[in-house]
Tab-separated table of C-alpha atoms in Angstrom:
chain	number	residue	atom	x	y	z
K	1	UNK	CA	-50.492	41.067	-34.519
K	2	UNK	CA	-49.587	40.154	-38.098
K	3	UNK	CA	-49.491	36.595	-39.385
K	4	UNK	CA	-45.710	36.741	-39.961
K	5	UNK	CA	-45.124	37.867	-36.374
K	6	UNK	CA	-47.356	35.117	-35.010
K	7	UNK	CA	-45.565	32.567	-37.185
K	8	UNK	CA	-42.114	33.665	-35.951
K	9	UNK	CA	-43.282	33.564	-32.345
K	10	UNK	CA	-44.705	30.081	-32.897
K	11	UNK	CA	-41.416	28.878	-34.423
K	12	UNK	CA	-39.480	30.408	-31.537
K	13	UNK	CA	-41.731	28.623	-29.042
K	14	UNK	CA	-41.223	25.339	-30.922
K	15	UNK	CA	-37.418	25.778	-30.817
K	16	UNK	CA	-37.483	26.622	-27.109
K	17	UNK	CA	-39.741	23.674	-26.448
K	18	UNK	CA	-37.451	21.327	-28.381
K	19	UNK	CA	-34.430	22.655	-26.493
K	20	UNK	CA	-36.153	22.150	-23.153
K	21	UNK	CA	-37.181	18.621	-24.122
K	22	UNK	CA	-33.619	17.821	-25.195
K	23	UNK	CA	-32.193	19.196	-21.936
K	24	UNK	CA	-34.799	17.223	-19.998
K	25	UNK	CA	-33.848	14.034	-21.850
K	26	UNK	CA	-30.140	14.657	-21.173
K	27	UNK	CA	-30.845	15.166	-17.469
K	28	UNK	CA	-32.899	11.976	-17.367
K	29	UNK	CA	-30.100	10.064	-19.094
K	30	UNK	CA	-27.525	11.442	-16.643
K	31	UNK	CA	-29.757	10.448	-13.740
K	32	UNK	CA	-30.205	6.975	-15.246
K	33	UNK	CA	-26.439	6.543	-15.730
K	34	UNK	CA	-25.844	7.704	-12.161
K	35	UNK	CA	-28.342	5.173	-10.802
K	36	UNK	CA	-26.809	2.394	-12.906
K	37	UNK	CA	-23.338	3.244	-11.635
K	38	UNK	CA	-24.545	3.156	-8.020
K	39	UNK	CA	-26.127	-0.225	-8.697
K	40	UNK	CA	-22.935	-1.436	-10.396
K	41	UNK	CA	-20.787	-0.449	-7.429
K	42	UNK	CA	-22.773	-2.920	-5.314
K	43	UNK	CA	-21.831	-5.823	-7.606
K	44	UNK	CA	-18.903	-7.109	-5.563
K	45	UNK	CA	-18.205	-10.568	-4.208
K	46	UNK	CA	-18.833	-9.693	-0.538
K	47	UNK	CA	-22.216	-8.031	-1.241
K	48	UNK	CA	-23.739	-10.037	-4.089
K	49	UNK	CA	-21.644	-13.216	-4.444
K	50	UNK	CA	-24.003	-15.166	-6.729
K	51	UNK	CA	-24.657	-12.261	-9.109
K	52	UNK	CA	-20.960	-11.291	-9.167
K	53	UNK	CA	-19.781	-14.820	-10.000
K	54	UNK	CA	-22.513	-15.211	-12.640
K	55	UNK	CA	-21.599	-11.918	-14.337
K	56	UNK	CA	-17.888	-12.780	-14.106
K	57	UNK	CA	-18.427	-16.067	-15.988
K	58	UNK	CA	-20.570	-14.378	-18.634
K	59	UNK	CA	-18.026	-11.588	-19.131
K	60	UNK	CA	-15.211	-14.154	-19.429
K	61	UNK	CA	-17.133	-15.880	-22.234
K	62	UNK	CA	-17.739	-12.538	-23.991
K	63	UNK	CA	-14.083	-11.526	-23.766
K	64	UNK	CA	-12.904	-14.920	-25.048
K	65	UNK	CA	-15.275	-14.647	-27.997
K	66	UNK	CA	-14.168	-11.074	-28.807
K	67	UNK	CA	-10.496	-12.038	-28.555
K	68	UNK	CA	-11.009	-14.979	-30.923
K	69	UNK	CA	-12.762	-12.760	-33.462
K	70	UNK	CA	-9.923	-10.224	-33.329
K	71	UNK	CA	-7.355	-12.968	-33.886
K	72	UNK	CA	-9.272	-14.103	-36.973
K	73	UNK	CA	-9.153	-10.548	-38.343
K	74	UNK	CA	-5.360	-10.438	-37.934
K	75	UNK	CA	-4.530	-13.827	-39.449
K	76	UNK	CA	-1.316	-12.680	-41.177
K	77	UNK	CA	0.026	-11.015	-38.044
K	78	UNK	CA	-0.761	-14.113	-35.963
K	79	UNK	CA	0.981	-16.397	-38.489
K	80	UNK	CA	4.081	-14.153	-38.606
K	81	UNK	CA	4.264	-14.018	-34.785
K	82	UNK	CA	3.947	-17.798	-34.568
K	83	UNK	CA	6.704	-18.256	-37.168
K	84	UNK	CA	9.039	-15.896	-35.281
K	85	UNK	CA	8.260	-17.693	-32.032
K	86	UNK	CA	9.088	-21.082	-33.588
K	87	UNK	CA	12.380	-19.745	-35.014
K	88	UNK	CA	13.314	-18.275	-31.628
K	89	UNK	CA	12.486	-21.583	-29.904
K	90	UNK	CA	14.673	-23.504	-32.396
K	91	UNK	CA	17.583	-21.083	-31.862
K	92	UNK	CA	17.140	-21.426	-28.098
K	93	UNK	CA	17.175	-25.237	-28.191
K	94	UNK	CA	19.974	-25.680	-30.774
K	95	UNK	CA	23.466	-26.153	-29.318
K	96	UNK	CA	26.238	-23.860	-30.500
K	97	UNK	CA	28.471	-20.882	-29.677
K	98	UNK	CA	25.438	-18.584	-29.827
K	99	UNK	CA	24.098	-20.072	-26.587
K	100	UNK	CA	26.251	-17.805	-24.402
K	101	UNK	CA	24.804	-14.686	-26.008
K	102	UNK	CA	21.297	-16.117	-25.819
K	103	UNK	CA	21.800	-16.861	-22.112
K	104	UNK	CA	22.878	-13.270	-21.417
K	105	UNK	CA	20.003	-11.883	-23.503
K	106	UNK	CA	17.527	-14.181	-21.757
K	107	UNK	CA	18.677	-13.102	-18.308
K	108	UNK	CA	18.491	-9.416	-19.218
K	109	UNK	CA	15.089	-9.611	-20.905
K	110	UNK	CA	13.576	-11.660	-18.087
K	111	UNK	CA	14.837	-9.169	-15.509
K	112	UNK	CA	13.529	-6.195	-17.480
K	113	UNK	CA	10.267	-7.953	-18.279
K	114	UNK	CA	9.747	-8.777	-14.609
K	115	UNK	CA	9.756	-5.102	-13.631
K	116	UNK	CA	7.789	-3.976	-16.698
K	117	UNK	CA	5.143	-6.582	-15.860
K	118	UNK	CA	4.912	-5.406	-12.248
K	119	UNK	CA	4.533	-1.833	-13.492
K	120	UNK	CA	1.721	-2.826	-15.860
K	121	UNK	CA	-0.027	-4.675	-13.029
K	122	UNK	CA	0.143	-1.544	-10.891
K	123	UNK	CA	-1.606	0.570	-13.534
K	124	UNK	CA	-4.034	-1.969	-14.940
K	125	UNK	CA	-4.952	-4.120	-11.972
K	126	UNK	CA	-4.176	-2.321	-8.747
K	127	UNK	CA	-5.451	1.155	-9.444
K	128	UNK	CA	-3.102	3.649	-7.814
K	129	UNK	CA	0.216	2.358	-9.148
K	130	UNK	CA	1.718	2.198	-5.664
K	131	UNK	CA	1.059	-1.412	-4.685
K	132	UNK	CA	3.765	-3.274	-6.588
K	133	UNK	CA	6.172	-0.448	-5.792
K	134	UNK	CA	5.519	-0.921	-2.090
K	135	UNK	CA	5.641	-4.718	-2.339
K	136	UNK	CA	8.538	-5.272	-4.758
K	137	UNK	CA	10.476	-2.313	-6.175
K	138	UNK	CA	10.557	-0.325	-2.924
K	139	UNK	CA	11.886	-3.280	-0.877
K	140	UNK	CA	14.427	-4.040	-3.626
K	141	UNK	CA	15.762	-0.471	-3.519
K	142	UNK	CA	15.768	-0.574	0.289
K	143	UNK	CA	17.707	-3.881	0.290
K	144	UNK	CA	20.292	-2.502	-2.154
K	145	UNK	CA	20.618	0.658	-0.025
K	146	UNK	CA	21.184	-1.261	3.223
K	147	UNK	CA	23.637	-3.626	1.490
K	148	UNK	CA	25.562	-0.769	-0.138
K	149	UNK	CA	26.225	0.879	3.223
K	150	UNK	CA	26.989	-2.411	4.983
K	151	UNK	CA	29.324	-3.703	2.232
K	152	UNK	CA	30.623	-0.228	1.314
K	153	UNK	CA	30.179	-1.317	-2.306
K	154	UNK	CA	27.544	-1.888	-4.975
K	155	UNK	CA	29.586	-4.433	-6.943
K	156	UNK	CA	27.601	-7.396	-5.670
K	157	UNK	CA	28.637	-10.783	-7.163
K	158	UNK	CA	26.455	-11.938	-10.091
K	159	UNK	CA	25.142	-14.533	-9.435
K	160	UNK	CA	23.547	-14.508	-6.863
K	161	UNK	CA	22.594	-10.843	-7.487
K	162	UNK	CA	19.862	-9.801	-8.214
K	163	UNK	CA	18.133	-12.829	-6.653
K	164	UNK	CA	20.237	-12.427	-3.526
K	165	UNK	CA	22.722	-9.809	-2.331
K	166	UNK	CA	26.141	-10.780	-0.985
K	167	UNK	CA	29.032	-8.476	-0.162
K	168	UNK	CA	31.942	-8.682	-2.636
K	169	UNK	CA	35.332	-10.070	-1.641
K	170	UNK	CA	38.305	-7.754	-1.349
K	171	UNK	CA	39.040	-4.425	0.262
K	172	UNK	CA	36.170	-1.934	-0.105
K	173	UNK	CA	37.301	0.548	2.544
K	174	UNK	CA	38.331	3.138	-0.060
K	175	UNK	CA	34.917	3.177	-1.741
K	176	UNK	CA	32.562	6.089	-1.177
K	177	UNK	CA	28.856	5.297	-1.133
K	178	UNK	CA	26.512	8.168	-2.011
K	179	UNK	CA	22.864	8.423	-2.941
K	180	UNK	CA	23.844	8.783	-6.626
K	181	UNK	CA	25.907	5.588	-6.421
K	182	UNK	CA	22.889	3.623	-5.202
K	183	UNK	CA	20.595	5.272	-7.753
K	184	UNK	CA	22.889	4.104	-10.554
K	185	UNK	CA	22.599	0.522	-9.246
K	186	UNK	CA	18.777	0.430	-9.289
K	187	UNK	CA	18.157	2.802	-12.217
K	188	UNK	CA	17.295	0.113	-14.802
K	189	UNK	CA	14.804	-1.640	-12.506
K	190	UNK	CA	13.121	1.672	-11.659
K	191	UNK	CA	12.931	2.822	-15.280
K	192	UNK	CA	11.497	-0.527	-16.413
K	193	UNK	CA	8.877	-0.424	-13.649
K	194	UNK	CA	7.990	3.171	-14.537
K	195	UNK	CA	7.768	2.251	-18.239
K	196	UNK	CA	5.416	-0.582	-17.281
K	197	UNK	CA	3.118	1.828	-15.437
K	198	UNK	CA	3.119	4.075	-18.542
K	199	UNK	CA	2.186	1.123	-20.779
K	200	UNK	CA	-0.597	0.236	-18.345
K	201	UNK	CA	-2.178	3.657	-18.944
K	202	UNK	CA	-2.675	2.991	-22.680
K	203	UNK	CA	-5.928	0.925	-22.581
K	204	UNK	CA	-8.102	3.845	-21.329
K	205	UNK	CA	-6.522	6.112	-23.965
K	206	UNK	CA	-7.126	3.712	-26.870
K	207	UNK	CA	-10.628	2.897	-25.634
K	208	UNK	CA	-11.635	6.570	-25.525
K	209	UNK	CA	-9.931	7.342	-28.859
K	210	UNK	CA	-11.626	4.442	-30.652
K	211	UNK	CA	-15.023	5.446	-29.249
K	212	UNK	CA	-14.560	9.051	-30.394
K	213	UNK	CA	-13.417	8.093	-33.917
K	214	UNK	CA	-16.261	5.620	-34.371
K	215	UNK	CA	-18.849	8.063	-33.024
K	216	UNK	CA	-19.947	5.581	-30.342
K	217	UNK	CA	-20.641	6.438	-26.720
K	218	UNK	CA	-17.608	6.084	-24.498
K	219	UNK	CA	-17.980	2.945	-22.390
K	220	UNK	CA	-16.386	4.343	-19.252
K	221	UNK	CA	-17.800	5.036	-15.814
K	222	UNK	CA	-14.995	7.539	-15.215
K	223	UNK	CA	-15.908	9.617	-18.263
K	224	UNK	CA	-19.624	9.468	-17.499
K	225	UNK	CA	-18.807	10.618	-13.972
K	226	UNK	CA	-16.748	13.580	-15.184
K	227	UNK	CA	-19.577	14.576	-17.540
K	228	UNK	CA	-21.945	14.526	-14.572
K	229	UNK	CA	-19.485	16.542	-12.496
K	230	UNK	CA	-19.095	19.180	-15.227
K	231	UNK	CA	-22.896	19.433	-15.419
K	232	UNK	CA	-23.127	19.585	-11.616
K	233	UNK	CA	-20.421	22.292	-11.501
K	234	UNK	CA	-22.518	24.530	-13.723
K	235	UNK	CA	-25.789	23.989	-11.852
K	236	UNK	CA	-24.689	23.422	-8.212
K	237	UNK	CA	-20.997	24.394	-7.779
K	238	UNK	CA	-21.327	24.620	-3.991
K	239	UNK	CA	-22.155	20.888	-3.703
K	240	UNK	CA	-18.919	19.629	-5.293
K	241	UNK	CA	-16.427	18.072	-2.859
K	242	UNK	CA	-12.630	18.038	-2.868
K	243	UNK	CA	-12.240	14.742	-4.773
K	244	UNK	CA	-14.741	15.840	-7.413
K	245	UNK	CA	-12.895	19.139	-7.825
K	246	UNK	CA	-9.633	17.192	-8.227
K	247	UNK	CA	-11.165	15.075	-11.012
K	248	UNK	CA	-12.424	18.172	-12.805
K	249	UNK	CA	-8.986	19.775	-12.336
K	250	UNK	CA	-7.193	16.814	-13.940
K	251	UNK	CA	-9.688	16.826	-16.822
K	252	UNK	CA	-9.277	20.581	-17.464
K	253	UNK	CA	-5.489	20.538	-17.029
K	254	UNK	CA	-4.985	17.783	-19.601
K	255	UNK	CA	-7.510	19.248	-22.025
K	256	UNK	CA	-6.131	22.807	-21.936
K	257	UNK	CA	-2.375	22.393	-21.339
K	258	UNK	CA	-1.713	19.226	-23.385
K	259	UNK	CA	1.789	17.723	-23.170
K	260	UNK	CA	2.891	19.603	-20.062
K	261	UNK	CA	-0.423	18.970	-18.324
K	262	UNK	CA	-0.051	15.230	-18.936
K	263	UNK	CA	3.579	15.420	-17.788
K	264	UNK	CA	2.554	17.172	-14.558
K	265	UNK	CA	-0.140	14.568	-13.818
K	266	UNK	CA	2.218	11.659	-14.577
K	267	UNK	CA	5.134	12.994	-12.517
K	268	UNK	CA	3.450	12.527	-9.136
K	269	UNK	CA	1.629	9.542	-7.589
K	270	UNK	CA	-1.815	10.217	-9.022
K	271	UNK	CA	-4.720	7.774	-8.599
K	272	UNK	CA	-6.781	9.907	-11.015
K	273	UNK	CA	-4.404	9.458	-13.974
K	274	UNK	CA	-6.794	7.016	-15.709
K	275	UNK	CA	-9.012	10.051	-16.225
K	276	UNK	CA	-6.123	11.813	-18.008
K	277	UNK	CA	-5.796	8.911	-20.452
K	278	UNK	CA	-9.539	8.874	-21.131
K	279	UNK	CA	-9.558	12.651	-21.659
K	280	UNK	CA	-6.578	12.499	-24.049
K	281	UNK	CA	-8.202	9.739	-26.081
K	282	UNK	CA	-11.572	11.486	-26.193
K	283	UNK	CA	-10.073	14.763	-27.423
K	284	UNK	CA	-7.846	12.907	-29.949
K	285	UNK	CA	-4.547	14.092	-28.473
K	286	UNK	CA	-1.784	12.424	-30.584
K	287	UNK	CA	-0.510	9.110	-29.266
K	288	UNK	CA	3.142	10.148	-28.943
K	289	UNK	CA	2.156	13.340	-27.128
K	290	UNK	CA	0.228	11.308	-24.552
K	291	UNK	CA	2.593	8.353	-24.270
K	292	UNK	CA	5.775	10.462	-24.455
K	293	UNK	CA	4.645	12.734	-21.617
K	294	UNK	CA	3.419	9.741	-19.592
K	295	UNK	CA	6.671	7.811	-20.106
K	296	UNK	CA	8.886	10.768	-19.159
K	297	UNK	CA	6.730	11.586	-16.144
K	298	UNK	CA	6.376	8.072	-14.756
K	299	UNK	CA	9.658	6.384	-15.766
K	300	UNK	CA	12.030	9.290	-15.147
K	301	UNK	CA	10.636	12.104	-13.011
K	302	UNK	CA	8.342	10.206	-10.627
K	303	UNK	CA	10.695	7.232	-10.325
K	304	UNK	CA	13.629	9.452	-9.321
K	305	UNK	CA	11.461	11.134	-6.685
K	306	UNK	CA	10.453	7.752	-5.270
K	307	UNK	CA	14.038	6.433	-5.408
K	308	UNK	CA	15.347	9.479	-3.561
K	309	UNK	CA	12.730	8.989	-0.866
K	310	UNK	CA	13.390	5.251	-0.330
K	311	UNK	CA	17.188	5.612	-0.385
K	312	UNK	CA	17.016	8.568	2.017
K	313	UNK	CA	14.802	6.661	4.469
K	314	UNK	CA	16.910	3.476	4.351
K	315	UNK	CA	20.314	5.108	4.556
K	316	UNK	CA	22.390	3.539	7.332
K	317	UNK	CA	22.226	6.401	9.838
K	318	UNK	CA	18.516	7.034	9.212
K	319	UNK	CA	17.649	3.378	9.857
K	320	UNK	CA	19.600	3.372	13.125
K	321	UNK	CA	17.947	6.606	14.179
K	322	UNK	CA	14.518	5.160	13.367
K	323	UNK	CA	15.230	2.057	15.484
K	324	UNK	CA	16.300	4.291	18.402
K	325	UNK	CA	13.107	6.354	18.058
K	326	UNK	CA	11.004	3.174	18.137
K	327	UNK	CA	12.811	2.134	21.327
K	328	UNK	CA	11.970	5.489	22.901
K	329	UNK	CA	8.203	4.878	22.669
K	330	UNK	CA	6.842	4.617	26.237
K	331	UNK	CA	5.774	1.152	27.462
K	332	UNK	CA	5.893	-0.601	24.074
K	333	UNK	CA	9.175	0.764	22.690
K	334	UNK	CA	11.481	-2.102	23.630
K	335	UNK	CA	9.075	-4.842	22.489
K	336	UNK	CA	8.571	-3.071	19.151
K	337	UNK	CA	12.291	-2.390	18.732
K	338	UNK	CA	13.357	-6.030	19.151
K	339	UNK	CA	11.952	-7.461	15.862
K	340	UNK	CA	13.454	-4.569	13.882
K	341	UNK	CA	16.894	-5.123	15.441
K	342	UNK	CA	16.647	-8.881	14.867
K	343	UNK	CA	15.675	-8.370	11.222
K	344	UNK	CA	18.492	-5.899	10.542
K	345	UNK	CA	21.076	-8.137	12.192
K	346	UNK	CA	19.872	-11.138	10.180
K	347	UNK	CA	20.123	-9.144	6.931
K	348	UNK	CA	23.671	-8.028	7.774
K	349	UNK	CA	24.716	-11.637	8.452
K	350	UNK	CA	23.307	-12.762	5.108
K	351	UNK	CA	25.306	-10.102	3.284
K	352	UNK	CA	28.595	-11.538	4.555
K	353	UNK	CA	27.991	-15.143	3.480
K	354	UNK	CA	30.059	-16.381	0.575
K	355	UNK	CA	28.290	-16.546	-2.795
K	356	UNK	CA	26.920	-20.047	-3.357
K	357	UNK	CA	26.987	-21.060	0.307
K	358	UNK	CA	23.854	-22.140	2.122
K	359	UNK	CA	22.382	-19.327	4.171
K	360	UNK	CA	20.575	-20.574	7.257
K	361	UNK	CA	16.964	-19.461	7.356
K	362	UNK	CA	15.773	-17.498	10.366
K	363	UNK	CA	12.190	-16.952	11.344
K	364	UNK	CA	11.439	-13.276	11.839
K	365	UNK	CA	8.252	-11.394	12.705
K	366	UNK	CA	8.797	-8.729	10.023
K	367	UNK	CA	9.409	-11.360	7.326
K	368	UNK	CA	6.265	-13.196	8.413
K	369	UNK	CA	4.238	-9.968	8.286
K	370	UNK	CA	5.604	-9.095	4.832
K	371	UNK	CA	4.711	-12.535	3.470
K	372	UNK	CA	1.156	-12.179	4.776
K	373	UNK	CA	0.854	-8.674	3.297
K	374	UNK	CA	1.932	-10.022	-0.106
K	375	UNK	CA	-0.665	-12.806	0.129
K	376	UNK	CA	-3.381	-10.306	1.085
K	377	UNK	CA	-2.448	-8.003	-1.820
K	378	UNK	CA	-2.475	-10.888	-4.323
K	379	UNK	CA	-5.907	-11.973	-3.068
K	380	UNK	CA	-7.111	-8.361	-3.288
K	381	UNK	CA	-5.758	-8.134	-6.837
K	382	UNK	CA	-7.629	-11.286	-7.913
K	383	UNK	CA	-10.834	-10.094	-6.253
K	384	UNK	CA	-10.547	-6.698	-7.948
K	385	UNK	CA	-10.257	-8.417	-11.346
K	386	UNK	CA	-13.286	-10.599	-10.607
K	387	UNK	CA	-15.387	-7.643	-9.419
K	388	UNK	CA	-14.270	-5.465	-12.316
K	389	UNK	CA	-15.232	-8.071	-14.923
K	390	UNK	CA	-18.618	-8.637	-13.264
K	391	UNK	CA	-19.287	-4.886	-13.281
K	392	UNK	CA	-18.250	-4.677	-16.913
K	393	UNK	CA	-20.841	-7.300	-17.821
K	394	UNK	CA	-23.474	-5.273	-15.970
K	395	UNK	CA	-22.391	-2.345	-18.126
K	396	UNK	CA	-22.995	-4.479	-21.236
K	397	UNK	CA	-26.519	-5.281	-20.068
K	398	UNK	CA	-27.243	-1.597	-19.431
K	399	UNK	CA	-26.010	-0.597	-22.888
K	400	UNK	CA	-28.217	-3.258	-24.470
K	401	UNK	CA	-31.228	-1.873	-22.598
K	402	UNK	CA	-30.358	1.671	-23.722
K	403	UNK	CA	-30.306	0.565	-27.373
K	404	UNK	CA	-33.711	-1.119	-27.034
K	405	UNK	CA	-35.084	2.014	-25.374
K	406	UNK	CA	-33.705	4.267	-28.117
K	407	UNK	CA	-35.219	2.131	-30.874
């Protein structure tokens, strides 16, 4: 064997050895991240209350400090916003003929902002994007649907609409109520809520984009998990379950198809859509491609699907048929049917009160249940924020340890 041959073989062995060491280090890091994520999932108030509260307080201090530093970097923008706010407050308080227009603008913006805010809460705080729809927008559409068929009109007096629904005065017998008529009445609320859910998907996108542009590691459990799944798919494809395959499918669809892949993911109720935003940010998909597809999918396509479903279910003849079916349940049918009948009768009576008159309150089992569900969901929302912030602080600690280990 010549010296040159031995030298080449030695270099080849060194390269192979370095590659194996690098792969071994990557596998160790993936295992470490997996263990940290499993440990982080246990940091919840009902498992580790003291640790969770401690981490929550520390994360609150960190976020307050970071927010203050960002405000100091944007001094001019903050000053301009404060000046505009002061001018708007002066215009609002000053008497004059402009007050009528300001009143109309205030009412409209508050109504739109209410639904946009609920949409943002669904995406940012409640995960799947269905909770505030089920608690607020869905019941609103259902109430408008029931009232439209009972009043044979959608021209409800304003006020009290939208805070309360009362049948209009006058002859409405010639009106024709269709699904499209009701959709036109609730279209703005639905679009605003859908736009809010689209806005709520922006933080994961910007986070991933900023991390990619700065060359830093992406601080996201979801992205670390998808990296692990892609690695697992190559080594042990038979061990991947349905949910893991769905996550990989969303990742690949968005990465390969782009605008139409994002549109497809946004157009259906999709609890994995956060992963789409992270993927788009990581692969530097343009902002308007991501946000445009998300806005069209969530505010137009998905919202019309959900509106059709709610209006169809709460159409007059479908509601009556549902009540009859409940009454047909053996043994318990009549007892279950009674609260539904009582609730529907009470709602019909309220619709025929004159606008501005006092409507007598009536205790009802369904109303009581709905109030308790709302309370439970609000408590769940607050707990999810607390747990999420505590877990984020644990993530900070882990990143600090990684940096010390690397150096």
